[in-house]
Amino acid sequence: MTYREICESFKKVNIENARGEAELLISEIMGEFSEDRDYQDERLCDAVRRRCEGYPLQYIIGKWWFARCELEVSEECLVPRPDTESIVEEAVKLLPRNARFADLCTGSGCIAISIADLRADTSGVAVELYPRTLELAKRNAERNKVADRLEFIEGDVLLGDALGEERFSAIISNPPYIRSDVIDTLSREVRHEPRVALDGGADGLIFYRAIVEKYQQNLTDDGYFIFEIGYDQAEEIKEIAEENGFLCQVKKDLGGNDRVAVLRRK
Ligand SMILES: C[S@@+](CC[C@H](N)C(=O)[O-])C[C@H]1O[C@@H](n2cnc3c(N)ncnc32)[C@H](O)[C@@H]1O
């Protein structure tokens, strides 16, 4: 199987970045890349077939890149998205020196790990409901040499007691925020990701409501909630902030969509 043949197969099934994906798949599976070589390898053929069936590239190669970190990814976690780097940037800017932060719904750990990586003076706590996902996040922290500054806690964020009594300079979260009725309309790649990582309930907002209501006592007086939000959720987040006595600033991602909400007490 040649690079060209793989590109053709990917284009036929409308994979947007066919060339980039073909190159990455060959490099990762064969450990080298040549445009001309005819790779006769069962693992590569199998990977191309699975990718053409809509299985995410990131799960096939078992890793992905986020900010400055390389992370293990699998079906246990959402694939870290470039848009999510916007909340990391915001946190890195806002956290005071030697700050403690919390990352709720940590998944692969991408947010907590990149903040710890970019701000060596900070330390934090990362919470996740699913033990296998939490184990993956811990491995990612070790892989990126920040495990000594992060604590991983298994817990249900919705119950409101995941952070105990501690107060943090920022509580950061990219929670599940897709409306339940929208999930089945998403791309076939996204439908291979854990539904529990996507489903934000009937209106997509259950996690934001629960986090703002139940964890405000875990913020320092001048602390921040920093959330990733859906492109169409800015007004609803502002309402939740208002109802709880917080000011809300919404920022855009690189694509120009509303993506980050920063909440601060009035
Ligand atoms: C949208 S994903 C975000 C993962 C990661 N923070 C990121 O940005 O890629 C949400 C994560 O929340 C976890 N989760 C779902 N329900 C939860 C709950 N009740 N308590 C804690 N974590 C939960 C899911 O397993 C998933 O890992």
PDB file of C-alpha atoms and ligand atoms in Angstrom:
ATOM      1  CA  MET A   1       0.000   0.000   0.000  1.00  0.00           C
ATOM      2  CA  THR A   2       1.506   3.354  -1.019  1.00  0.00           C
ATOM      3  CA  TYR A   3       1.054   6.832   0.422  1.00  0.00           C
ATOM      4  CA  ARG A   4      -0.840   7.799  -2.720  1.00  0.00           C
ATOM      5  CA  GLU A   5      -3.236   4.849  -2.418  1.00  0.00           C
ATOM      6  CA  ILE A   6      -3.940   5.681   1.216  1.00  0.00           C
ATOM      7  CA  CYS A   7      -4.626   9.324   0.310  1.00  0.00           C
ATOM      8  CA  GLU A   8      -7.049   8.185  -2.401  1.00  0.00           C
ATOM      9  CA  SER A   9      -8.882   5.858   0.016  1.00  0.00           C
ATOM     10  CA  PHE A  10      -9.182   8.694   2.571  1.00  0.00           C
ATOM     11  CA  LYS A  11     -10.413  11.203  -0.025  1.00  0.00           C
ATOM     12  CA  LYS A  12     -13.103   8.763  -1.197  1.00  0.00           C
ATOM     13  CA  VAL A  13     -14.627   8.746   2.282  1.00  0.00           C
ATOM     14  CA  ASN A  14     -14.305  12.537   2.623  1.00  0.00           C
ATOM     15  CA  ILE A  15     -11.546  12.662   5.210  1.00  0.00           C
ATOM     16  CA  GLU A  16     -10.688  16.340   5.177  1.00  0.00           C
ATOM     17  CA  ASN A  17      -6.927  16.246   5.745  1.00  0.00           C
ATOM     18  CA  ALA A  18      -6.316  13.060   3.737  1.00  0.00           C
ATOM     19  CA  ARG A  19      -2.621  13.708   3.048  1.00  0.00           C
ATOM     20  CA  GLY A  20      -1.727  14.759   6.582  1.00  0.00           C
ATOM     21  CA  GLU A  21      -3.540  11.765   8.077  1.00  0.00           C
ATOM     22  CA  ALA A  22      -1.968   9.332   5.586  1.00  0.00           C
ATOM     23  CA  GLU A  23       1.514  10.631   6.370  1.00  0.00           C
ATOM     24  CA  LEU A  24       0.964  10.471  10.118  1.00  0.00           C
ATOM     25  CA  LEU A  25      -0.506   6.971   9.970  1.00  0.00           C
ATOM     26  CA  ILE A  26       2.420   5.628   7.928  1.00  0.00           C
ATOM     27  CA  SER A  27       5.009   7.349  10.145  1.00  0.00           C
ATOM     28  CA  GLU A  28       3.437   6.123  13.373  1.00  0.00           C
ATOM     29  CA  ILE A  29       2.768   2.544  12.266  1.00  0.00           C
ATOM     30  CA  MET A  30       5.855   1.926  10.108  1.00  0.00           C
ATOM     31  CA  GLY A  31       8.259   4.108  12.110  1.00  0.00           C
ATOM     32  CA  GLU A  32       9.326   5.859   8.886  1.00  0.00           C
ATOM     33  CA  PHE A  33       7.731   7.667   5.968  1.00  0.00           C
ATOM     34  CA  SER A  34       8.351   7.549   2.247  1.00  0.00           C
ATOM     35  CA  GLU A  35       6.026   8.826  -0.485  1.00  0.00           C
ATOM     36  CA  ASP A  36       7.222   6.166  -2.913  1.00  0.00           C
ATOM     37  CA  ARG A  37       7.517   3.012  -0.895  1.00  0.00           C
ATOM     38  CA  ASP A  38       4.888   0.286  -1.228  1.00  0.00           C
ATOM     39  CA  TYR A  39       4.273  -0.743   2.376  1.00  0.00           C
ATOM     40  CA  GLN A  40       3.125  -4.351   2.571  1.00  0.00           C
ATOM     41  CA  ASP A  41       2.021  -4.414   6.170  1.00  0.00           C
ATOM     42  CA  GLU A  42      -1.100  -5.894   7.678  1.00  0.00           C
ATOM     43  CA  ARG A  43      -1.190  -3.429  10.592  1.00  0.00           C
ATOM     44  CA  LEU A  44      -1.131  -0.493   8.184  1.00  0.00           C
ATOM     45  CA  CYS A  45      -3.866  -1.987   5.953  1.00  0.00           C
ATOM     46  CA  ASP A  46      -5.988  -2.652   9.015  1.00  0.00           C
ATOM     47  CA  ALA A  47      -5.475   0.913  10.293  1.00  0.00           C
ATOM     48  CA  VAL A  48      -6.431   2.393   6.904  1.00  0.00           C
ATOM     49  CA  ARG A  49      -9.553   0.242   6.805  1.00  0.00           C
ATOM     50  CA  ARG A  50     -10.611   1.293  10.317  1.00  0.00           C
ATOM     51  CA  ARG A  51      -9.932   4.961   9.545  1.00  0.00           C
ATOM     52  CA  CYS A  52     -12.057   4.714   6.372  1.00  0.00           C
ATOM     53  CA  GLU A  53     -14.857   3.300   8.526  1.00  0.00           C
ATOM     54  CA  GLY A  54     -14.793   6.469  10.628  1.00  0.00           C
ATOM     55  CA  TYR A  55     -12.677   5.324  13.575  1.00  0.00           C
ATOM     56  CA  PRO A  56     -10.713   8.338  14.879  1.00  0.00           C
ATOM     57  CA  LEU A  57      -7.069   8.590  13.810  1.00  0.00           C
ATOM     58  CA  GLN A  58      -6.084   9.523  17.361  1.00  0.00           C
ATOM     59  CA  TYR A  59      -7.404   6.238  18.778  1.00  0.00           C
ATOM     60  CA  ILE A  60      -5.685   4.263  16.013  1.00  0.00           C
ATOM     61  CA  ILE A  61      -2.256   5.711  16.774  1.00  0.00           C
ATOM     62  CA  GLY A  62      -3.009   5.800  20.526  1.00  0.00           C
ATOM     63  CA  LYS A  63      -1.702   9.299  21.153  1.00  0.00           C
ATOM     64  CA  TRP A  64      -2.333  12.951  20.360  1.00  0.00           C
ATOM     65  CA  TRP A  65      -0.726  16.320  20.885  1.00  0.00           C
ATOM     66  CA  PHE A  66      -2.135  19.139  22.979  1.00  0.00           C
ATOM     67  CA  ALA A  67      -0.355  22.421  23.765  1.00  0.00           C
ATOM     68  CA  ARG A  68       3.242  21.262  24.437  1.00  0.00           C
ATOM     69  CA  CYS A  69       2.269  17.787  25.594  1.00  0.00           C
ATOM     70  CA  GLU A  70       2.044  14.393  23.964  1.00  0.00           C
ATOM     71  CA  LEU A  71      -0.795  12.381  25.493  1.00  0.00           C
ATOM     72  CA  GLU A  72      -1.924   8.782  25.417  1.00  0.00           C
ATOM     73  CA  VAL A  73      -5.498   8.627  24.115  1.00  0.00           C
ATOM     74  CA  SER A  74      -7.938   5.754  23.843  1.00  0.00           C
ATOM     75  CA  GLU A  75     -11.665   5.097  23.794  1.00  0.00           C
ATOM     76  CA  GLU A  76     -11.578   5.798  27.543  1.00  0.00           C
ATOM     77  CA  CYS A  77     -11.237   9.535  26.871  1.00  0.00           C
ATOM     78  CA  LEU A  78     -12.338  12.353  24.645  1.00  0.00           C
ATOM     79  CA  VAL A  79      -9.709  13.258  22.058  1.00  0.00           C
ATOM     80  CA  PRO A  80      -8.179  16.587  23.214  1.00  0.00           C
ATOM     81  CA  ARG A  81      -9.250  19.362  20.821  1.00  0.00           C
ATOM     82  CA  PRO A  82      -7.184  22.378  19.696  1.00  0.00           C
ATOM     83  CA  ASP A  83     -10.085  24.656  20.785  1.00  0.00           C
ATOM     84  CA  THR A  84      -9.562  23.500  24.360  1.00  0.00           C
ATOM     85  CA  GLU A  85      -6.094  25.054  24.321  1.00  0.00           C
ATOM     86  CA  SER A  86      -7.930  28.400  24.616  1.00  0.00           C
ATOM     87  CA  ILE A  87      -8.930  27.661  28.220  1.00  0.00           C
ATOM     88  CA  VAL A  88      -5.404  26.579  29.038  1.00  0.00           C
ATOM     89  CA  GLU A  89      -4.076  29.889  27.666  1.00  0.00           C
ATOM     90  CA  GLU A  90      -6.595  31.772  29.770  1.00  0.00           C
ATOM     91  CA  ALA A  91      -5.712  29.877  32.941  1.00  0.00           C
ATOM     92  CA  VAL A  92      -1.982  30.321  32.377  1.00  0.00           C
ATOM     93  CA  LYS A  93      -2.558  34.091  32.085  1.00  0.00           C
ATOM     94  CA  LEU A  94      -4.877  34.441  35.082  1.00  0.00           C
ATOM     95  CA  LEU A  95      -3.343  32.164  37.714  1.00  0.00           C
ATOM     96  CA  PRO A  96      -1.368  34.041  40.358  1.00  0.00           C
ATOM     97  CA  ARG A  97       2.134  32.859  41.327  1.00  0.00           C
ATOM     98  CA  ASN A  98       2.278  29.479  43.070  1.00  0.00           C
ATOM     99  CA  ALA A  99      -1.473  29.060  42.546  1.00  0.00           C
ATOM    100  CA  ARG A 100      -3.497  25.934  43.164  1.00  0.00           C
ATOM    101  CA  PHE A 101      -6.072  25.059  40.514  1.00  0.00           C
ATOM    102  CA  ALA A 102      -8.698  22.363  39.967  1.00  0.00           C
ATOM    103  CA  ASP A 103      -9.647  20.718  36.666  1.00  0.00           C
ATOM    104  CA  LEU A 104     -13.102  19.117  36.831  1.00  0.00           C
ATOM    105  CA  CYS A 105     -13.977  16.379  34.298  1.00  0.00           C
ATOM    106  CA  THR A 106     -10.333  15.903  33.396  1.00  0.00           C
ATOM    107  CA  GLY A 107     -10.617  13.063  30.823  1.00  0.00           C
ATOM    108  CA  SER A 108      -7.140  12.548  29.312  1.00  0.00           C
ATOM    109  CA  GLY A 109      -5.874  15.157  31.791  1.00  0.00           C
ATOM    110  CA  CYS A 110      -4.951  17.477  28.908  1.00  0.00           C
ATOM    111  CA  ILE A 111      -5.985  20.693  30.674  1.00  0.00           C
ATOM    112  CA  ALA A 112      -4.423  20.084  34.086  1.00  0.00           C
ATOM    113  CA  ILE A 113      -1.269  18.595  32.579  1.00  0.00           C
ATOM    114  CA  SER A 114      -0.668  21.453  30.130  1.00  0.00           C
ATOM    115  CA  ILE A 115      -1.261  24.101  32.794  1.00  0.00           C
ATOM    116  CA  ALA A 116       1.208  22.352  35.093  1.00  0.00           C
ATOM    117  CA  ASP A 117       3.617  22.043  32.165  1.00  0.00           C
ATOM    118  CA  LEU A 118       3.372  25.717  31.157  1.00  0.00           C
ATOM    119  CA  ARG A 119       3.340  27.074  34.717  1.00  0.00           C
ATOM    120  CA  ALA A 120       5.916  25.204  36.775  1.00  0.00           C
ATOM    121  CA  ASP A 121       5.027  27.279  39.867  1.00  0.00           C
ATOM    122  CA  THR A 122       1.449  25.911  39.999  1.00  0.00           C
ATOM    123  CA  SER A 123      -0.073  22.690  41.260  1.00  0.00           C
ATOM    124  CA  GLY A 124      -3.544  21.225  41.054  1.00  0.00           C
ATOM    125  CA  VAL A 125      -6.201  18.633  41.456  1.00  0.00           C
ATOM    126  CA  ALA A 126      -7.921  16.812  38.582  1.00  0.00           C
ATOM    127  CA  VAL A 127     -11.292  15.067  39.009  1.00  0.00           C
ATOM    128  CA  GLU A 128     -12.824  12.378  36.799  1.00  0.00           C
ATOM    129  CA  LEU A 129     -15.761  10.000  37.264  1.00  0.00           C
ATOM    130  CA  TYR A 130     -14.367   6.967  35.470  1.00  0.00           C
ATOM    131  CA  PRO A 131     -11.483   5.037  37.085  1.00  0.00           C
ATOM    132  CA  ARG A 132      -9.982   3.826  33.788  1.00  0.00           C
ATOM    133  CA  THR A 133     -10.015   7.363  32.403  1.00  0.00           C
ATOM    134  CA  LEU A 134      -8.429   8.622  35.602  1.00  0.00           C
ATOM    135  CA  GLU A 135      -5.661   5.997  35.295  1.00  0.00           C
ATOM    136  CA  LEU A 136      -5.002   7.192  31.754  1.00  0.00           C
ATOM    137  CA  ALA A 137      -4.805  10.807  32.956  1.00  0.00           C
ATOM    138  CA  LYS A 138      -2.299   9.770  35.639  1.00  0.00           C
ATOM    139  CA  ARG A 139      -0.141   8.012  33.046  1.00  0.00           C
ATOM    140  CA  ASN A 140      -0.275  11.176  30.947  1.00  0.00           C
ATOM    141  CA  ALA A 141       0.892  13.276  33.883  1.00  0.00           C
ATOM    142  CA  GLU A 142       3.838  10.913  34.383  1.00  0.00           C
ATOM    143  CA  ARG A 143       4.615  10.884  30.681  1.00  0.00           C
ATOM    144  CA  ASN A 144       4.801  14.694  30.742  1.00  0.00           C
ATOM    145  CA  LYS A 145       6.730  14.858  34.033  1.00  0.00           C
ATOM    146  CA  VAL A 146       4.165  16.848  36.009  1.00  0.00           C
ATOM    147  CA  ALA A 147       2.759  14.033  38.179  1.00  0.00           C
ATOM    148  CA  ASP A 148       4.464  15.417  41.296  1.00  0.00           C
ATOM    149  CA  ARG A 149       2.343  18.602  41.086  1.00  0.00           C
ATOM    150  CA  LEU A 150      -1.022  17.016  40.234  1.00  0.00           C
ATOM    151  CA  GLU A 151      -3.377  14.986  42.359  1.00  0.00           C
ATOM    152  CA  PHE A 152      -5.959  12.804  40.601  1.00  0.00           C
ATOM    153  CA  ILE A 153      -9.277  12.237  42.313  1.00  0.00           C
ATOM    154  CA  GLU A 154     -12.026   9.834  41.329  1.00  0.00           C
ATOM    155  CA  GLY A 155     -15.347  11.557  41.899  1.00  0.00           C
ATOM    156  CA  ASP A 156     -18.705  12.619  40.551  1.00  0.00           C
ATOM    157  CA  VAL A 157     -18.492  16.343  39.881  1.00  0.00           C
ATOM    158  CA  LEU A 158     -22.277  16.648  39.932  1.00  0.00           C
ATOM    159  CA  LEU A 159     -22.444  15.670  43.603  1.00  0.00           C
ATOM    160  CA  GLY A 160     -20.604  18.848  44.579  1.00  0.00           C
ATOM    161  CA  ASP A 161     -18.129  17.394  47.073  1.00  0.00           C
ATOM    162  CA  ALA A 162     -15.222  16.404  44.827  1.00  0.00           C
ATOM    163  CA  LEU A 163     -12.912  19.171  46.070  1.00  0.00           C
ATOM    164  CA  GLY A 164     -13.466  18.852  49.816  1.00  0.00           C
ATOM    165  CA  GLU A 165     -12.819  22.080  51.710  1.00  0.00           C
ATOM    166  CA  GLU A 166      -9.857  23.356  49.732  1.00  0.00           C
ATOM    167  CA  ARG A 167     -10.029  26.751  47.988  1.00  0.00           C
ATOM    168  CA  PHE A 168      -8.440  27.231  44.565  1.00  0.00           C
ATOM    169  CA  SER A 169      -7.399  30.257  42.510  1.00  0.00           C
ATOM    170  CA  ALA A 170      -9.172  28.764  39.520  1.00  0.00           C
ATOM    171  CA  ILE A 171     -11.630  25.964  38.900  1.00  0.00           C
ATOM    172  CA  ILE A 172     -11.334  25.011  35.275  1.00  0.00           C
ATOM    173  CA  SER A 173     -13.548  22.652  33.324  1.00  0.00           C
ATOM    174  CA  ASN A 174     -14.347  21.391  29.884  1.00  0.00           C
ATOM    175  CA  PRO A 175     -17.361  19.341  30.958  1.00  0.00           C
ATOM    176  CA  PRO A 176     -19.756  17.391  28.750  1.00  0.00           C
ATOM    177  CA  TYR A 177     -21.835  20.183  27.153  1.00  0.00           C
ATOM    178  CA  ILE A 178     -23.604  18.801  24.078  1.00  0.00           C
ATOM    179  CA  ARG A 179     -27.399  18.666  24.254  1.00  0.00           C
ATOM    180  CA  SER A 180     -28.511  15.023  24.488  1.00  0.00           C
ATOM    181  CA  ASP A 181     -30.650  15.276  21.344  1.00  0.00           C
ATOM    182  CA  VAL A 182     -27.743  16.597  19.246  1.00  0.00           C
ATOM    183  CA  ILE A 183     -25.303  13.768  19.976  1.00  0.00           C
ATOM    184  CA  ASP A 184     -26.650  11.338  17.381  1.00  0.00           C
ATOM    185  CA  THR A 185     -26.298  13.991  14.675  1.00  0.00           C
ATOM    186  CA  LEU A 186     -22.539  14.451  15.258  1.00  0.00           C
ATOM    187  CA  SER A 187     -19.846  13.134  12.880  1.00  0.00           C
ATOM    188  CA  ARG A 188     -19.145   9.393  12.855  1.00  0.00           C
ATOM    189  CA  GLU A 189     -15.712  10.067  14.393  1.00  0.00           C
ATOM    190  CA  VAL A 190     -17.264  11.859  17.382  1.00  0.00           C
ATOM    191  CA  ARG A 191     -19.770   9.056  17.826  1.00  0.00           C
ATOM    192  CA  HIS A 192     -16.849   6.699  18.589  1.00  0.00           C
ATOM    193  CA  GLU A 193     -15.926   8.908  21.563  1.00  0.00           C
ATOM    194  CA  PRO A 194     -17.444   8.201  24.998  1.00  0.00           C
ATOM    195  CA  ARG A 195     -21.021   9.480  25.113  1.00  0.00           C
ATOM    196  CA  VAL A 196     -20.498  10.318  28.793  1.00  0.00           C
ATOM    197  CA  ALA A 197     -17.798  12.783  27.710  1.00  0.00           C
ATOM    198  CA  LEU A 198     -20.245  14.651  25.506  1.00  0.00           C
ATOM    199  CA  ASP A 199     -23.708  14.533  27.039  1.00  0.00           C
ATOM    200  CA  GLY A 200     -24.544  17.704  28.944  1.00  0.00           C
ATOM    201  CA  GLY A 201     -28.204  16.770  29.507  1.00  0.00           C
ATOM    202  CA  ALA A 202     -31.372  18.043  27.834  1.00  0.00           C
ATOM    203  CA  ASP A 203     -30.143  21.659  27.586  1.00  0.00           C
ATOM    204  CA  GLY A 204     -26.398  20.906  27.625  1.00  0.00           C
ATOM    205  CA  LEU A 205     -25.902  22.957  30.777  1.00  0.00           C
ATOM    206  CA  ILE A 206     -26.165  20.593  33.747  1.00  0.00           C
ATOM    207  CA  PHE A 207     -22.446  20.621  34.510  1.00  0.00           C
ATOM    208  CA  TYR A 208     -22.083  24.420  34.373  1.00  0.00           C
ATOM    209  CA  ARG A 209     -25.056  24.873  36.701  1.00  0.00           C
ATOM    210  CA  ALA A 210     -23.817  22.247  39.144  1.00  0.00           C
ATOM    211  CA  ILE A 211     -20.220  23.499  39.135  1.00  0.00           C
ATOM    212  CA  VAL A 212     -21.087  27.176  39.671  1.00  0.00           C
ATOM    213  CA  GLU A 213     -23.664  26.405  42.358  1.00  0.00           C
ATOM    214  CA  LYS A 214     -21.766  23.692  44.231  1.00  0.00           C
ATOM    215  CA  TYR A 215     -18.100  24.679  43.961  1.00  0.00           C
ATOM    216  CA  GLN A 216     -18.175  28.454  44.493  1.00  0.00           C
ATOM    217  CA  GLN A 217     -17.112  27.845  48.094  1.00  0.00           C
ATOM    218  CA  ASN A 218     -13.996  26.166  46.669  1.00  0.00           C
ATOM    219  CA  LEU A 219     -12.853  29.387  44.985  1.00  0.00           C
ATOM    220  CA  THR A 220     -10.644  31.969  46.678  1.00  0.00           C
ATOM    221  CA  ASP A 221     -12.314  35.407  47.012  1.00  0.00           C
ATOM    222  CA  ASP A 222     -10.756  36.601  43.738  1.00  0.00           C
ATOM    223  CA  GLY A 223     -10.757  33.179  42.100  1.00  0.00           C
ATOM    224  CA  TYR A 224     -12.109  32.270  38.661  1.00  0.00           C
ATOM    225  CA  PHE A 225     -14.221  29.626  37.042  1.00  0.00           C
ATOM    226  CA  ILE A 226     -12.811  29.059  33.562  1.00  0.00           C
ATOM    227  CA  PHE A 227     -15.050  26.981  31.301  1.00  0.00           C
ATOM    228  CA  GLU A 228     -14.968  25.748  27.773  1.00  0.00           C
ATOM    229  CA  ILE A 229     -18.439  26.362  26.323  1.00  0.00           C
ATOM    230  CA  GLY A 230     -20.308  25.500  23.132  1.00  0.00           C
ATOM    231  CA  TYR A 231     -20.293  28.155  20.384  1.00  0.00           C
ATOM    232  CA  ASP A 232     -23.974  28.893  21.106  1.00  0.00           C
ATOM    233  CA  GLN A 233     -23.964  28.803  24.919  1.00  0.00           C
ATOM    234  CA  ALA A 234     -22.611  32.267  25.815  1.00  0.00           C
ATOM    235  CA  GLU A 235     -25.959  33.804  26.769  1.00  0.00           C
ATOM    236  CA  GLU A 236     -26.968  30.827  28.902  1.00  0.00           C
ATOM    237  CA  ILE A 237     -23.637  30.819  30.748  1.00  0.00           C
ATOM    238  CA  LYS A 238     -23.992  34.537  31.417  1.00  0.00           C
ATOM    239  CA  GLU A 239     -27.402  33.848  32.967  1.00  0.00           C
ATOM    240  CA  ILE A 240     -25.999  31.101  35.194  1.00  0.00           C
ATOM    241  CA  ALA A 241     -23.204  33.472  36.255  1.00  0.00           C
ATOM    242  CA  GLU A 242     -25.662  36.293  36.983  1.00  0.00           C
ATOM    243  CA  GLU A 243     -27.967  34.039  39.042  1.00  0.00           C
ATOM    244  CA  ASN A 244     -24.987  33.112  41.224  1.00  0.00           C
ATOM    245  CA  GLY A 245     -23.534  36.615  41.669  1.00  0.00           C
ATOM    246  CA  PHE A 246     -20.682  36.228  39.169  1.00  0.00           C
ATOM    247  CA  LEU A 247     -19.523  38.408  36.288  1.00  0.00           C
ATOM    248  CA  CYS A 248     -18.947  36.535  33.048  1.00  0.00           C
ATOM    249  CA  GLN A 249     -16.586  37.346  30.222  1.00  0.00           C
ATOM    250  CA  VAL A 250     -16.820  35.266  27.052  1.00  0.00           C
ATOM    251  CA  LYS A 251     -13.822  34.842  24.735  1.00  0.00           C
ATOM    252  CA  LYS A 252     -13.487  33.405  21.266  1.00  0.00           C
ATOM    253  CA  ASP A 253     -11.386  30.513  19.969  1.00  0.00           C
ATOM    254  CA  LEU A 254      -9.051  30.659  16.946  1.00  0.00           C
ATOM    255  CA  GLY A 255     -12.008  29.957  14.643  1.00  0.00           C
ATOM    256  CA  GLY A 256     -13.842  33.055  15.930  1.00  0.00           C
ATOM    257  CA  ASN A 257     -16.455  31.112  17.920  1.00  0.00           C
ATOM    258  CA  ASP A 258     -17.406  31.824  21.532  1.00  0.00           C
ATOM    259  CA  ARG A 259     -15.410  29.192  23.426  1.00  0.00           C
ATOM    260  CA  VAL A 260     -14.215  30.323  26.854  1.00  0.00           C
ATOM    261  CA  ALA A 261     -16.228  31.734  29.744  1.00  0.00           C
ATOM    262  CA  VAL A 262     -14.377  33.346  32.640  1.00  0.00           C
ATOM    263  CA  LEU A 263     -16.502  33.920  35.743  1.00  0.00           C
ATOM    264  CA  ARG A 264     -15.495  36.076  38.658  1.00  0.00           C
ATOM    265  CA  ARG A 265     -17.406  37.184  41.781  1.00  0.00           C
ATOM    266  CA  LYS A 266     -19.035  40.620  41.486  1.00  0.00           C
TER     267      LYS A 266
HETATM  268  C1  LIG B   1     -15.819  16.853  27.477  1.00  0.00           C
HETATM  269  S1  LIG B   1     -14.834  15.616  28.283  1.00  0.00           S
HETATM  270  C2  LIG B   1     -13.419  16.628  28.627  1.00  0.00           C
HETATM  271  C3  LIG B   1     -12.176  15.890  28.848  1.00  0.00           C
HETATM  272  C4  LIG B   1     -10.934  16.786  28.940  1.00  0.00           C
HETATM  273  N1  LIG B   1     -11.036  17.716  30.043  1.00  0.00           N
HETATM  274  C5  LIG B   1     -10.734  17.553  27.653  1.00  0.00           C
HETATM  275  O1  LIG B   1     -10.851  18.789  27.662  1.00  0.00           O
HETATM  276  O2  LIG B   1     -10.452  16.930  26.628  1.00  0.00           O
HETATM  277  C6  LIG B   1     -15.643  15.447  29.831  1.00  0.00           C
HETATM  278  C7  LIG B   1     -15.086  14.413  30.801  1.00  0.00           C
HETATM  279  O3  LIG B   1     -15.936  14.405  31.956  1.00  0.00           O
HETATM  280  C8  LIG B   1     -16.072  13.090  32.441  1.00  0.00           C
HETATM  281  N2  LIG B   1     -17.321  13.027  33.219  1.00  0.00           N
HETATM  282  C9  LIG B   1     -18.582  12.801  32.775  1.00  0.00           C
HETATM  283  N3  LIG B   1     -19.460  12.876  33.790  1.00  0.00           N
HETATM  284  C10 LIG B   1     -18.743  13.168  34.899  1.00  0.00           C
HETATM  285  C11 LIG B   1     -19.082  13.380  36.258  1.00  0.00           C
HETATM  286  N4  LIG B   1     -20.361  13.322  36.671  1.00  0.00           N
HETATM  287  N5  LIG B   1     -18.102  13.655  37.154  1.00  0.00           N
HETATM  288  C12 LIG B   1     -16.797  13.721  36.730  1.00  0.00           C
HETATM  289  N6  LIG B   1     -16.404  13.542  35.448  1.00  0.00           N
HETATM  290  C13 LIG B   1     -17.370  13.260  34.544  1.00  0.00           C
HETATM  291  C14 LIG B   1     -16.076  12.232  31.187  1.00  0.00           C
HETATM  292  O4  LIG B   1     -15.724  10.899  31.501  1.00  0.00           O
HETATM  293  C15 LIG B   1     -15.026  12.968  30.343  1.00  0.00           C
HETATM  294  O5  LIG B   1     -13.756  12.443  30.611  1.00  0.00           O
END
